[in-house]
XYZ file of C-alpha atoms in Angstrom:
280
model
C -0.136 -0.153 0.344
C 1.197 3.579 -1.043
C 1.668 6.207 1.723
C -1.033 8.921 1.499
C -0.900 12.148 -0.101
C -2.013 14.972 2.248
C -3.413 18.208 -0.632
C -3.146 21.755 -0.108
C -5.804 22.802 -0.943
C -6.359 26.890 -1.369
C -10.151 27.345 -0.528
C -10.058 28.266 3.008
C -11.643 28.609 5.156
C -13.508 30.104 8.403
C -15.557 27.694 11.207
C -15.930 29.964 13.813
C -19.450 29.619 15.130
C -19.835 26.950 11.960
C -21.604 23.749 14.130
C -20.444 21.411 10.358
C -19.303 20.837 7.758
C -20.519 20.014 4.166
C -20.548 16.099 3.358
C -17.250 15.591 0.150
C -19.436 14.585 -3.119
C -17.865 11.875 -5.592
C -15.322 13.619 -7.984
C -14.394 12.838 -11.773
C -11.483 13.507 -13.748
C -10.247 13.087 -17.444
C -6.910 10.612 -17.648
C -3.880 12.348 -17.172
C -0.443 10.646 -18.037
C 0.564 11.597 -14.260
C -0.348 11.288 -11.140
C -3.574 13.396 -9.819
C -4.453 14.722 -6.924
C -7.291 17.123 -5.670
C -5.719 20.150 -6.391
C -5.739 18.877 -10.794
C -10.391 18.636 -9.822
C -12.301 21.554 -11.381
C -13.467 24.200 -8.203
C -16.952 23.615 -9.453
C -16.323 19.675 -7.959
C -14.901 20.740 -4.614
C -16.925 23.471 -2.808
C -17.345 21.514 -0.514
C -13.587 21.191 0.627
C -12.304 23.097 3.080
C -8.376 23.295 3.771
C -8.382 24.399 7.377
C -10.300 21.692 8.246
C -10.201 18.733 6.624
C -7.022 16.563 5.050
C -7.749 14.809 2.512
C -6.107 11.108 1.851
C -5.614 8.309 -0.006
C -4.317 4.172 0.450
C -2.548 4.548 -3.378
C -1.566 6.538 -5.918
C -4.647 7.963 -7.869
C -3.107 7.912 -11.746
C -4.950 5.650 -13.675
C -8.287 5.279 -15.334
C -10.763 3.857 -12.278
C -12.176 4.605 -8.993
C -10.681 5.012 -5.798
C -12.227 5.204 -2.177
C -10.945 8.565 -0.762
C -10.616 9.746 2.798
C -11.779 12.963 4.198
C -10.716 13.365 7.647
C -11.670 17.081 10.344
C -8.637 17.749 11.250
C -7.817 17.186 15.225
C -6.982 20.684 16.221
C -11.242 21.889 15.103
C -12.664 18.445 15.541
C -11.426 19.011 19.325
C -13.091 22.518 19.071
C -16.728 20.805 18.252
C -16.430 20.205 14.315
C -18.357 17.448 12.660
C -19.694 16.814 9.071
C -23.689 16.869 8.287
C -25.561 14.211 7.902
C -25.714 10.608 8.956
C -22.336 8.741 8.933
C -21.684 5.191 7.254
C -20.665 3.324 10.291
C -20.450 0.515 8.326
C -17.723 1.771 5.594
C -15.675 3.158 8.878
C -17.489 6.656 8.725
C -17.697 8.943 11.938
C -18.340 12.269 12.955
C -15.204 13.542 11.807
C -14.644 11.036 8.182
C -16.447 11.089 5.450
C -15.500 8.824 2.077
C -16.082 9.493 -1.254
C -15.204 8.274 -4.508
C -11.948 10.113 -7.185
C -12.557 8.586 -10.332
C -10.127 9.129 -13.432
C -12.001 8.596 -16.332
C -10.268 7.135 -19.645
C -8.484 10.114 -22.324
C -10.643 10.335 -25.107
C -8.157 9.922 -28.573
C -9.372 10.363 -31.836
C -8.057 8.494 -34.061
C -8.568 7.819 -37.956
C -9.381 4.351 -40.355
C -7.838 3.819 -43.289
C -6.421 1.862 -45.596
C -2.720 1.225 -46.170
C -0.843 0.907 -49.084
C -1.504 -3.155 -49.530
C -5.506 -2.643 -49.410
C -5.645 -3.882 -44.987
C -6.786 -1.454 -42.471
C -4.833 0.388 -40.292
C -5.216 3.256 -37.591
C -3.658 6.902 -37.043
C -4.088 9.069 -34.034
C -5.465 12.402 -35.342
C -2.445 14.279 -32.443
C -0.386 12.123 -31.704
C 0.357 14.035 -28.479
C -2.896 12.419 -27.094
C -0.905 9.329 -25.903
C 1.494 10.772 -23.261
C 5.361 10.145 -24.020
C 5.683 7.624 -20.842
C 2.932 5.750 -22.054
C 4.940 3.057 -24.329
C 4.338 -0.889 -24.046
C 1.459 -2.326 -22.606
C 0.250 1.556 -21.407
C -0.195 2.346 -25.073
C -3.466 2.242 -26.518
C -3.353 -0.772 -29.143
C -5.611 -1.281 -32.414
C -7.523 -4.013 -33.650
C -10.702 -3.800 -36.262
C -13.919 -6.119 -35.575
C -14.719 -7.055 -39.680
C -18.318 -7.162 -40.425
C -20.503 -8.184 -44.264
C -21.887 -10.947 -45.545
C -22.776 -12.449 -42.418
C -19.899 -12.543 -40.917
C -18.787 -10.855 -37.276
C -15.224 -11.438 -36.692
C -12.015 -9.440 -35.005
C -10.192 -11.649 -37.912
C -10.215 -11.113 -41.281
C -12.475 -12.284 -43.606
C -10.985 -14.771 -46.159
C -14.527 -14.972 -48.407
C -14.577 -12.357 -51.779
C -16.844 -10.005 -50.876
C -16.957 -6.610 -49.456
C -16.710 -5.458 -45.373
C -16.894 -3.291 -42.923
C -13.255 -3.283 -41.153
C -14.811 -1.354 -37.187
C -11.724 0.196 -35.136
C -11.414 -0.343 -31.110
C -8.951 -1.007 -28.838
C -7.804 -4.296 -27.842
C -5.505 -3.660 -24.779
C -6.512 -2.551 -21.233
C -5.398 1.177 -20.511
C -6.431 3.961 -19.719
C -7.357 5.552 -23.417
C -10.500 5.243 -24.911
C -11.589 6.353 -28.900
C -13.320 9.756 -28.786
C -15.865 8.307 -31.565
C -17.865 11.537 -31.819
C -14.231 12.777 -33.515
C -13.298 9.647 -35.084
C -13.415 7.874 -38.772
C -13.363 4.542 -37.336
C -14.786 2.217 -39.898
C -13.279 1.580 -43.201
C -14.285 -0.763 -46.324
C -12.275 -3.741 -46.661
C -12.376 -5.683 -49.543
C -11.475 -9.324 -50.103
C -10.779 -9.488 -54.465
C -10.659 -13.046 -56.209
C -7.265 -13.808 -56.485
C -5.405 -13.511 -59.431
C -4.058 -16.600 -61.299
C -1.966 -17.001 -64.238
C -2.801 -18.446 -67.210
C -0.718 -22.267 -67.790
C 0.941 -21.970 -71.273
C 2.522 -24.061 -72.875
C 6.389 -23.429 -73.573
C 8.853 -24.600 -76.824
C 7.554 -27.225 -79.292
C 3.642 -27.712 -79.246
C 3.985 -29.943 -82.381
C 6.179 -33.729 -82.840
C 7.007 -36.030 -84.574
C 5.901 -39.810 -83.633
C 9.504 -41.830 -81.438
C 7.354 -44.458 -80.564
C 8.077 -43.427 -76.845
C 6.493 -40.875 -74.494
C 7.344 -37.073 -75.367
C 7.257 -34.691 -73.312
C 5.898 -30.829 -73.501
C 6.268 -28.307 -70.670
C 3.010 -26.327 -69.293
C 4.079 -23.305 -66.977
C 1.874 -22.010 -64.984
C 0.078 -25.281 -63.314
C -0.643 -24.688 -59.256
C -2.798 -25.618 -56.883
C -5.151 -23.096 -57.867
C -5.664 -25.084 -61.039
C -7.194 -28.235 -62.429
C -6.297 -29.767 -66.223
C -8.761 -31.922 -67.765
C -6.307 -34.973 -69.794
C -7.356 -36.123 -72.617
C -6.703 -40.936 -72.801
C -3.297 -41.024 -73.387
C -2.024 -38.103 -71.963
C -0.575 -37.327 -68.573
C 0.887 -34.961 -66.488
C 3.827 -34.612 -64.129
C 6.536 -31.565 -62.944
C 5.216 -29.065 -65.566
C 5.132 -31.678 -67.976
C 2.406 -33.014 -70.529
C 3.580 -36.459 -71.552
C 2.388 -38.327 -74.430
C 2.826 -41.311 -76.605
C 1.244 -42.319 -79.137
C 0.133 -40.294 -82.586
C -3.034 -37.149 -82.309
C -3.550 -33.953 -81.707
C -4.772 -33.176 -77.856
C -6.812 -31.143 -76.169
C -5.937 -29.920 -72.737
C -8.980 -28.291 -70.622
C -7.226 -25.883 -68.496
C -9.443 -23.725 -65.843
C -10.021 -22.599 -62.360
C -10.110 -25.025 -59.295
C -12.574 -23.733 -57.516
C -15.183 -22.411 -61.600
C -13.845 -18.537 -60.826
C -15.326 -17.497 -57.045
C -12.882 -16.417 -55.167
C -9.760 -16.887 -58.221
C -9.408 -15.003 -61.293
C -7.141 -15.350 -64.156
C -4.694 -12.663 -64.451
C -6.528 -11.566 -67.875
C -9.683 -10.865 -65.857
C -11.482 -13.814 -67.199
C -12.792 -16.239 -65.514
C -13.554 -19.174 -68.465
C -11.960 -22.592 -68.886
C -9.775 -23.039 -71.642
C -7.845 -25.081 -73.962
C -4.161 -25.518 -75.267
C -3.361 -28.501 -77.752
C -0.485 -30.716 -77.994
C 0.267 -32.653 -81.515
C 2.238 -36.419 -81.964
C 2.492 -36.645 -86.387
């Protein structure tokens, strides 16, 4: 437990003849990146506070966003003269005629962001003002951003892979002292998953050879896992080569394996086509 802090406030008042002090009321302030005291609280929130008569303490340093229990106690020298708080103390909470507790709330700092697509078409976040994140907040104390992807029946923090148009909505993914100021931010961006471009396989070198009595090879370049071949009888394919022995003209069908659902030929088409080889 950290040492209690004692606040020096400048709202002095005389209590001669006053029967009681106003009870403390809760106060709040936005995260400032540094320890906070009642000196940081706006005057209108602490009109009840009397420096001459009260000591205000907390058993922990007030800094990060959260709610802190703070003790307001009438100083012994004025308590001995009969000064006490108005109202009824909460004895179960440890209060008395000369002790009250109130909440000191530190709210998360609001930061403006802009969601956009980077040069690779992926969603990214930039701060509208880099100075909104305090210089001491590095590593896990700095806000980390991610996206939720929605659309086409999809809703996940993992980028979709199915072809379609989605909305990527930015969010802070770690527990920190910041939150997105939605009124001063562009938090969503359109994210598209396009069809994968596939180069068309092509024949290379000779496409017609004379019969030799043994199987002969023809080079077919560009056959990948996204491509399917339809081979006529007498033709085999392995490691980039079409192999055939007997005389004839052979037509090889070439198609996108998924029929164009998530892939497309590099020339912008998706239809299947044929190439021919000949043994004369």
